[in-house]
C-alpha cells in the first residue's frame, strides 16, 4: 500500500485521539463485565459441569442410614409371636453399588465430558461473537463521527462558496442562479448532517447497550491506525479446525458416538450389589444377624424391540452430528474465503478512493482558481466540489468497512482467542 493511500486511510483516526478515550479493547472488556452474554454462557457451562458430577457420583457407592418401627397385632400362636413380634425396630446402614451396566456408565460419563467441552467451546465462540458485535458498534460510531466531520467541512466550504458568489452577484460578476444553486446544495448538506447526527445517536445507544459504557463515551483507538498485513488465503483455510464452533461440533459428534455405546450397552446384563449393616434388629431369630449382602444379576430377554430402536435412534443422531460438522466446516471455509476477498477488495477500494479524493480535491481547487479568473464555469466548480465531497466520504466509509472485514476474517479464521472469564 502506498504512503499516499495510507495517509488518507489513517488521517481521520489521527485527528480524533483524546487521551481519555476508550479503545476497542477497553470497550470489549467493559462488555465482558456488564453484558449478559457472559453470564448466560457461564451458567450453561456450570450446568454441564454439574451433570458430569452427577454422573460421576452415580458410579460411586450410595450409602444411607435408615430406621423403621413396625407394629402389628400380637399373634396368638407362640411360634408366630417369636418369628413375627408385634413390635419391630430396625436400624441399619445400607450401601448400594453398581458393578456392571454393559459399560454404559463409563460411556455416559465420557459423553457428559464431551458435552461439557462442547459447551465450553460454544462459550468461547459466543465471547468472540460479542467481540465482533462490540467492534461493529465501535467502528460504526467512528465512521458516523467521521462522516459528520466530513459534512461539517463540506458545509464550511459551501459557506465560503455562498459568501464568495453573493459578493460576485453584488458586484455584477455572477447571476443569482449561481448563488441559489450553492445555497440549495448547502441546505441539502445540512439536512444530511442532521440525518447522520440522528444515526450517530442511535449507534451510541446500541454501543451503550452492548458494552454498558455511557452513550457519551469518547472513542478512539490508535491500534486501528496501524497497517495490518494479512497472510495468504491458504493460511486461513488451514485454521478451520481451530475455530471454536468447529471444536464444539466435533465434541458433539464424539458425544453422539458415546450415545450409541450407551444404547448398545442396554443389551448387556446388569449386576448390582446391595448390603446392610444392622445396628438394631427386631427381637427373635434374626436379632443376632448383623449384616447381609445381595447380588442382583439382571439379563434382558425381551423388551419389545425398544432397546434396538434406541440404538437406531442414537446411530441416526450420530449421522446427524457428523453431517452438521461437515456442513459447519464447509460454511467456515466459505466465510473465510468471503471475508478474505472482501477485505482485499476493501483495501483496493481504499487505494482507489484515496487517489480519487486527492484528484477531486486538486480539481476543485484548480477550477475554483480558474473560476475567479473567468476561465471556468460555476457549474464545473459545483460538480468538482460535489465529486470531492462524495469521494472523501466514500473513502472514510471504505476505510472503516475494511476494519470490520478484518475483524470478521480474524474471527472466522480463529486468529483471535477468547478471553478467560470468571465462572459463576
Coordinates of C-alpha atoms in Angstrom, one line a residue:
X1 CA 0.0 0.0 0.0
X2 CA 1.5 3.4 -1.0
X3 CA 2.3 6.1 1.6
X4 CA -0.2 8.3 -0.1
X5 CA -3.0 5.8 0.3
X6 CA -2.0 5.0 3.9
X7 CA -2.1 8.7 4.8
X8 CA -5.7 9.0 3.6
X9 CA -6.5 5.8 5.4
X10 CA -5.2 7.0 8.7
X11 CA -5.8 10.7 8.7
X12 CA -9.4 10.8 10.2
X13 CA -8.3 8.5 13.0
X14 CA -5.2 10.5 13.8
X15 CA -7.3 13.7 14.1
X16 CA -9.5 12.2 16.9
X17 CA -7.3 10.9 19.7
X18 CA -8.2 12.3 23.1
X19 CA -6.1 10.7 25.8
X20 CA -9.0 9.6 28.0
X21 CA -11.0 8.0 25.2
X22 CA -11.9 4.3 25.3
X23 CA -10.2 1.9 22.9
X24 CA -11.8 -1.1 21.3
X25 CA -10.2 -3.5 23.7
X26 CA -11.4 -1.4 26.7
X27 CA -14.9 -1.4 25.3
X28 CA -14.8 -5.1 24.9
X29 CA -13.6 -5.6 28.5
X30 CA -16.5 -3.4 29.6
X31 CA -18.8 -5.6 27.7
X32 CA -17.4 -8.8 29.3
X33 CA -18.1 -7.2 32.7
X34 CA -21.6 -6.0 32.0
X35 CA -23.1 -7.8 29.1
X36 CA -25.5 -10.7 30.0
X37 CA -24.0 -13.0 27.3
X38 CA -21.0 -13.9 29.6
X39 CA -23.3 -14.8 32.5
X40 CA -25.6 -16.8 30.3
X41 CA -22.7 -18.8 28.8
X42 CA -21.1 -19.3 32.2
X43 CA -24.4 -20.7 33.5
X44 CA -24.6 -23.2 30.7
X45 CA -21.0 -24.4 31.4
X46 CA -21.8 -24.7 35.1
X47 CA -24.8 -26.8 34.3
X48 CA -22.8 -29.1 32.1
X49 CA -20.1 -29.5 34.8
X50 CA -22.8 -30.4 37.4
X51 CA -24.2 -33.0 35.0
X52 CA -20.7 -34.6 34.9
X53 CA -20.6 -34.5 38.7
X54 CA -24.0 -36.2 38.9
X55 CA -23.0 -39.0 36.6
X56 CA -19.7 -39.5 38.3
X57 CA -21.5 -39.7 41.6
X58 CA -23.7 -42.4 40.2
X59 CA -20.6 -44.7 39.8
X60 CA -19.8 -44.4 43.5
X61 CA -21.4 -46.4 46.3
X62 CA -24.7 -45.0 47.6
X63 CA -24.6 -45.2 51.4
X64 CA -27.6 -44.3 53.6
X65 CA -28.9 -44.8 57.1
X66 CA -32.4 -46.0 57.7
X67 CA -34.6 -46.8 60.7
X68 CA -38.0 -48.4 60.8
X69 CA -40.5 -49.1 63.5
X70 CA -43.2 -51.7 62.7
X71 CA -46.3 -52.5 64.7
X72 CA -49.0 -55.2 64.2
X73 CA -51.5 -57.2 66.4
X74 CA -49.9 -59.7 68.6
X75 CA -50.1 -63.2 67.1
X76 CA -51.9 -65.9 69.1
X77 CA -49.5 -68.7 68.2
X78 CA -46.4 -68.6 70.4
X79 CA -44.2 -69.7 67.5
X80 CA -45.6 -66.9 65.3
X81 CA -45.0 -64.4 68.1
X82 CA -41.4 -65.5 68.1
X83 CA -41.0 -65.1 64.4
X84 CA -43.2 -62.1 63.9
X85 CA -43.2 -59.9 67.0
X86 CA -45.8 -57.3 67.3
X87 CA -43.2 -54.5 67.6
X88 CA -40.2 -54.5 65.4
X89 CA -37.4 -51.8 65.4
X90 CA -34.7 -51.9 62.7
X91 CA -31.7 -49.5 62.4
X92 CA -29.2 -50.2 59.6
X93 CA -26.6 -48.7 57.4
X94 CA -27.2 -49.6 53.7
X95 CA -24.9 -49.4 50.7
X96 CA -25.6 -50.0 47.0
X97 CA -23.0 -50.3 44.3
X98 CA -23.4 -50.6 40.6
X99 CA -20.9 -53.3 39.4
X100 CA -21.8 -53.6 35.7
X101 CA -24.2 -51.9 33.3
X102 CA -22.8 -53.0 29.9
X103 CA -20.1 -50.2 30.2
X104 CA -22.9 -47.7 29.7
X105 CA -22.0 -45.9 32.9
X106 CA -18.5 -45.1 31.6
X107 CA -19.8 -44.2 28.1
X108 CA -22.3 -41.9 29.8
X109 CA -19.5 -40.2 31.8
X110 CA -17.4 -39.7 28.7
X111 CA -20.4 -38.4 26.9
X112 CA -21.1 -35.7 29.5
X113 CA -17.4 -34.7 29.5
X114 CA -17.7 -34.3 25.7
X115 CA -20.8 -32.2 26.2
X116 CA -19.1 -30.1 28.8
X117 CA -16.2 -29.5 26.4
X118 CA -18.6 -28.6 23.6
X119 CA -20.4 -26.1 25.9
X120 CA -17.1 -24.5 26.8
X121 CA -16.2 -24.1 23.1
X122 CA -19.6 -22.7 22.5
X123 CA -19.0 -20.2 25.2
X124 CA -15.7 -19.2 23.6
X125 CA -17.5 -18.7 20.3
X126 CA -20.1 -16.6 22.0
X127 CA -17.4 -14.4 23.5
X128 CA -15.9 -13.9 20.1
X129 CA -19.3 -13.0 18.7
X130 CA -19.6 -10.5 21.4
X131 CA -16.2 -9.0 20.4
X132 CA -17.5 -8.8 16.8
X133 CA -20.7 -7.0 18.0
X134 CA -18.6 -4.6 20.0
X135 CA -16.2 -4.0 17.1
X136 CA -19.0 -3.4 14.7
X137 CA -20.7 -1.0 17.0
X138 CA -17.4 0.8 17.8
X139 CA -16.4 1.2 14.2
X140 CA -19.9 2.3 13.2
X141 CA -19.7 5.1 15.7
X142 CA -16.2 6.1 14.4
X143 CA -17.5 6.0 10.8
X144 CA -20.5 8.2 11.6
X145 CA -18.4 10.6 13.6
X146 CA -16.0 11.0 10.7
X147 CA -18.9 11.3 8.2
X148 CA -20.3 14.1 10.4
X149 CA -16.9 15.8 10.3
X150 CA -16.8 15.5 6.5
X151 CA -20.2 17.0 6.2
X152 CA -19.2 19.8 8.5
X153 CA -16.1 20.5 6.4
X154 CA -18.2 20.5 3.2
X155 CA -20.8 22.8 4.8
X156 CA -17.9 25.2 5.7
X157 CA -16.7 25.1 2.1
X158 CA -20.2 25.9 0.8
X159 CA -20.5 28.7 3.4
X160 CA -17.4 30.2 1.8
X161 CA -18.7 29.4 -1.7
X162 CA -22.0 31.1 -1.0
X163 CA -20.3 34.2 0.5
X164 CA -18.0 34.4 -2.5
X165 CA -20.8 34.1 -5.0
X166 CA -23.0 36.6 -3.1
X167 CA -20.2 39.1 -3.4
X168 CA -19.8 38.4 -7.1
X169 CA -23.6 38.9 -7.6
X170 CA -23.5 42.3 -5.8
X171 CA -20.6 43.3 -8.0
X172 CA -22.5 42.1 -11.1
X173 CA -19.9 39.4 -11.9
X174 CA -22.3 36.5 -11.5
X175 CA -26.0 35.9 -11.7
X176 CA -28.3 35.0 -8.8
X177 CA -28.8 31.4 -10.0
X178 CA -25.2 30.5 -9.1
X179 CA -25.9 31.6 -5.5
X180 CA -29.2 29.7 -5.4
X181 CA -27.5 26.6 -6.7
X182 CA -24.8 26.7 -4.0
X183 CA -27.4 27.5 -1.3
X184 CA -29.5 24.6 -2.4
X185 CA -26.6 22.2 -2.1
X186 CA -25.7 23.8 1.2
X187 CA -29.2 23.2 2.6
X188 CA -29.1 19.6 1.4
X189 CA -25.8 19.0 3.2
X190 CA -27.2 20.5 6.4
X191 CA -30.3 18.2 6.2
X192 CA -28.0 15.2 5.6
X193 CA -25.9 16.3 8.6
X194 CA -29.0 16.1 10.7
X195 CA -29.7 12.5 9.5
X196 CA -26.1 11.5 10.3
X197 CA -26.4 13.1 13.7
X198 CA -29.6 11.1 14.4
X199 CA -27.9 7.9 13.2
X200 CA -24.9 8.6 15.4
X201 CA -27.2 9.0 18.5
X202 CA -28.9 5.6 17.8
X203 CA -25.5 4.0 17.2
X204 CA -24.2 5.2 20.5
X205 CA -27.3 3.9 22.3
X206 CA -26.6 0.5 20.7
X207 CA -23.0 0.7 21.8
X208 CA -24.0 1.6 25.4
X209 CA -26.4 -1.4 25.4
X210 CA -23.7 -3.8 24.2
X211 CA -20.9 -2.6 26.4
X212 CA -22.5 -1.0 29.4
X213 CA -20.4 2.2 28.8
X214 CA -22.1 5.6 28.7
X215 CA -23.6 6.6 25.4
X216 CA -21.4 9.7 25.5
X217 CA -18.1 7.8 25.9
X218 CA -15.4 9.2 23.7
X219 CA -13.9 6.6 21.4
X220 CA -10.6 6.3 19.7
X221 CA -8.1 3.5 19.2
X222 CA -4.6 4.2 17.9
X223 CA -4.2 0.5 17.2
X224 CA -6.8 0.8 14.4
X225 CA -4.5 3.2 12.5
X226 CA -1.8 0.5 12.2
X227 CA -1.4 -1.1 8.8
X228 CA -2.1 -4.8 9.1
X229 CA -0.6 -7.3 6.7
X230 CA -2.6 -10.5 6.2
X231 CA -1.4 -14.0 5.2
X232 CA -2.3 -15.9 2.1
X233 CA -5.7 -17.4 1.8
X234 CA -4.4 -20.9 2.3
X235 CA -3.1 -20.0 5.8
X236 CA -6.6 -19.0 6.9
X237 CA -8.2 -22.0 5.4
X238 CA -5.9 -24.3 7.3
X239 CA -7.2 -22.9 10.6
X240 CA -10.8 -24.1 10.1
X241 CA -10.3 -26.8 12.7
X242 CA -9.1 -24.2 15.3
X243 CA -12.5 -22.4 15.2
X244 CA -14.4 -22.7 18.5
X245 CA -17.7 -23.6 16.8
X246 CA -15.9 -26.4 14.8
X247 CA -14.4 -27.7 18.0
X248 CA -17.8 -27.6 19.7
X249 CA -19.4 -29.6 16.8
X250 CA -16.6 -32.1 16.9
X251 CA -17.1 -32.8 20.6
X252 CA -20.9 -33.1 19.9
X253 CA -20.1 -35.8 17.4
X254 CA -18.0 -37.6 20.0
X255 CA -20.9 -37.3 22.4
X256 CA -23.2 -38.8 19.8
X257 CA -20.8 -41.7 19.3
X258 CA -20.9 -42.3 23.1
X259 CA -24.7 -42.2 23.0
X260 CA -24.6 -45.2 20.6
X261 CA -22.5 -47.1 23.0
X262 CA -24.9 -46.3 25.8
X263 CA -27.8 -47.6 23.8
X264 CA -26.0 -50.8 22.8
X265 CA -25.0 -51.3 26.4
X266 CA -28.7 -51.9 27.3
X267 CA -28.4 -55.3 25.6
X268 CA -25.9 -56.4 28.2
X269 CA -26.8 -57.9 31.7
X270 CA -26.5 -55.6 34.7
X271 CA -25.0 -56.5 38.1
X272 CA -25.6 -54.7 41.3
X273 CA -24.7 -55.4 44.9
X274 CA -26.5 -54.1 48.0
X275 CA -25.5 -54.6 51.6
X276 CA -26.9 -53.7 55.1
X277 CA -25.2 -53.5 58.4
X278 CA -27.8 -53.6 61.2
X279 CA -27.3 -51.6 64.4
X280 CA -30.6 -52.9 65.7
X281 CA -32.9 -55.7 64.6
X282 CA -36.2 -57.0 65.8
X283 CA -36.1 -59.4 68.7
X284 CA -36.3 -63.0 67.5
X285 CA -34.4 -65.4 65.4
X286 CA -32.8 -62.6 63.2
X287 CA -31.7 -60.5 66.1
X288 CA -28.1 -61.8 66.0
X289 CA -27.7 -61.4 62.2
X290 CA -25.7 -58.1 61.9
X291 CA -25.3 -57.9 58.1
X292 CA -26.4 -59.2 54.8
X293 CA -25.3 -58.8 51.2
X294 CA -27.3 -59.3 48.0
X295 CA -26.0 -59.5 44.4
X296 CA -28.6 -58.9 41.7
X297 CA -28.0 -60.0 38.1
X298 CA -30.5 -58.8 35.5
X299 CA -30.4 -60.2 32.0
X300 CA -32.7 -58.5 29.5
X301 CA -34.5 -61.1 27.3
X302 CA -37.3 -59.2 25.6
X303 CA -38.3 -55.6 25.7
X304 CA -40.5 -55.3 22.6
X305 CA -37.6 -54.0 20.4
X306 CA -37.3 -50.8 22.4
X307 CA -33.6 -51.2 23.1
X308 CA -32.7 -51.8 19.4
X309 CA -34.9 -48.8 18.5
X310 CA -32.9 -46.6 20.8
X311 CA -29.7 -48.0 19.2
X312 CA -31.0 -47.0 15.7
X313 CA -32.1 -43.6 17.0
X314 CA -28.7 -42.9 18.5
X315 CA -27.0 -44.0 15.3
X316 CA -29.2 -41.6 13.4
X317 CA -28.3 -38.8 15.7
X318 CA -24.6 -39.7 15.2
X319 CA -25.0 -39.3 11.4
X320 CA -26.8 -36.0 12.0
X321 CA -23.9 -34.7 14.2
X322 CA -21.4 -35.8 11.5
X323 CA -23.3 -34.0 8.8
X324 CA -23.7 -30.9 11.0
X325 CA -19.9 -30.9 11.5
X326 CA -19.2 -31.4 7.8
X327 CA -21.6 -28.5 6.9
X328 CA -20.0 -26.3 9.5
X329 CA -16.6 -26.9 8.1
X330 CA -17.7 -26.0 4.6
X331 CA -19.5 -23.0 5.9
X332 CA -16.3 -21.9 7.8
X333 CA -14.3 -22.2 4.6
X334 CA -16.9 -20.2 2.7
X335 CA -16.9 -17.5 5.3
X336 CA -13.1 -17.3 5.3
X337 CA -13.0 -17.0 1.5
X338 CA -15.7 -14.3 1.5
X339 CA -14.1 -12.2 4.3
X340 CA -10.7 -12.6 2.8
X341 CA -11.9 -11.4 -0.7
X342 CA -14.0 -8.7 0.9
X343 CA -11.0 -7.3 2.9
X344 CA -8.8 -7.4 -0.2
X345 CA -11.5 -5.6 -2.2
X346 CA -11.8 -3.0 0.5
X347 CA -8.1 -2.3 0.5
X348 CA -8.2 -1.8 -3.2
X349 CA -11.2 0.3 -2.9
X350 CA -9.5 2.5 -0.2
X351 CA -6.5 2.8 -2.5
X352 CA -8.7 3.9 -5.5
X353 CA -10.8 6.3 -3.4
X354 CA -7.7 7.8 -1.8
X355 CA -6.5 8.7 -5.3
X356 CA -9.9 9.8 -6.3
X357 CA -10.2 12.1 -3.3
X358 CA -6.8 13.6 -3.9
X359 CA -7.5 14.3 -7.6
X360 CA -11.0 15.6 -6.9
X361 CA -9.7 18.0 -4.3
X362 CA -7.0 19.3 -6.7
X363 CA -9.6 19.6 -9.5
X364 CA -11.9 21.6 -7.2
X365 CA -9.0 23.9 -6.2
X366 CA -7.9 24.5 -9.8
X367 CA -11.4 25.1 -11.0
X368 CA -12.1 27.5 -8.2
X369 CA -9.0 29.4 -9.0
X370 CA -9.8 29.4 -12.7
X371 CA -13.4 30.5 -12.0
X372 CA -12.2 33.5 -10.2
X373 CA -10.1 34.3 -13.3
X374 CA -13.1 33.8 -15.5
X375 CA -11.6 30.7 -17.1
X376 CA -14.2 28.2 -15.7
X377 CA -17.9 28.0 -15.2
X378 CA -19.7 27.9 -11.9
X379 CA -21.3 24.6 -12.8
X380 CA -17.9 23.0 -13.2
X381 CA -16.8 24.2 -9.8
X382 CA -20.0 22.9 -8.3
X383 CA -19.6 19.5 -9.9
X384 CA -15.9 19.3 -8.7
X385 CA -16.9 20.2 -5.2
X386 CA -19.6 17.5 -5.2
X387 CA -17.1 15.0 -6.6
X388 CA -14.7 15.8 -3.8
X389 CA -17.4 15.5 -1.2
X390 CA -18.6 12.2 -2.4
X391 CA -15.1 10.8 -2.8
X392 CA -13.9 11.9 0.7
X393 CA -17.0 10.4 2.4
X394 CA -16.7 7.2 0.4
X395 CA -13.0 6.9 1.4
X396 CA -13.8 7.1 5.1
X397 CA -16.7 4.6 4.8
X398 CA -14.5 2.2 2.9
X399 CA -11.7 2.5 5.5
X400 CA -13.9 1.7 8.4
X401 CA -15.6 -1.1 6.4
X402 CA -12.2 -2.6 5.8
X403 CA -11.6 -2.7 9.5
X404 CA -14.9 -4.5 10.1
X405 CA -14.0 -7.0 7.4
X406 CA -10.6 -7.6 9.0
X407 CA -12.3 -8.4 12.4
X408 CA -14.6 -10.8 10.7
X409 CA -11.7 -12.5 8.9
X410 CA -9.7 -12.8 12.1
X411 CA -12.6 -14.4 14.0
X412 CA -13.6 -16.7 11.1
X413 CA -10.0 -18.0 10.9
X414 CA -9.6 -18.4 14.7
X415 CA -6.9 -15.8 14.9
X416 CA -8.5 -14.3 17.9
X417 CA -8.5 -16.2 21.2
X418 CA -11.5 -16.0 23.5
X419 CA -10.6 -14.3 26.8
X420 CA -10.7 -16.2 30.1
X421 CA -13.7 -15.2 32.1
X422 CA -14.6 -15.8 35.7
X423 CA -17.2 -18.5 36.1
X424 CA -20.2 -18.4 38.4

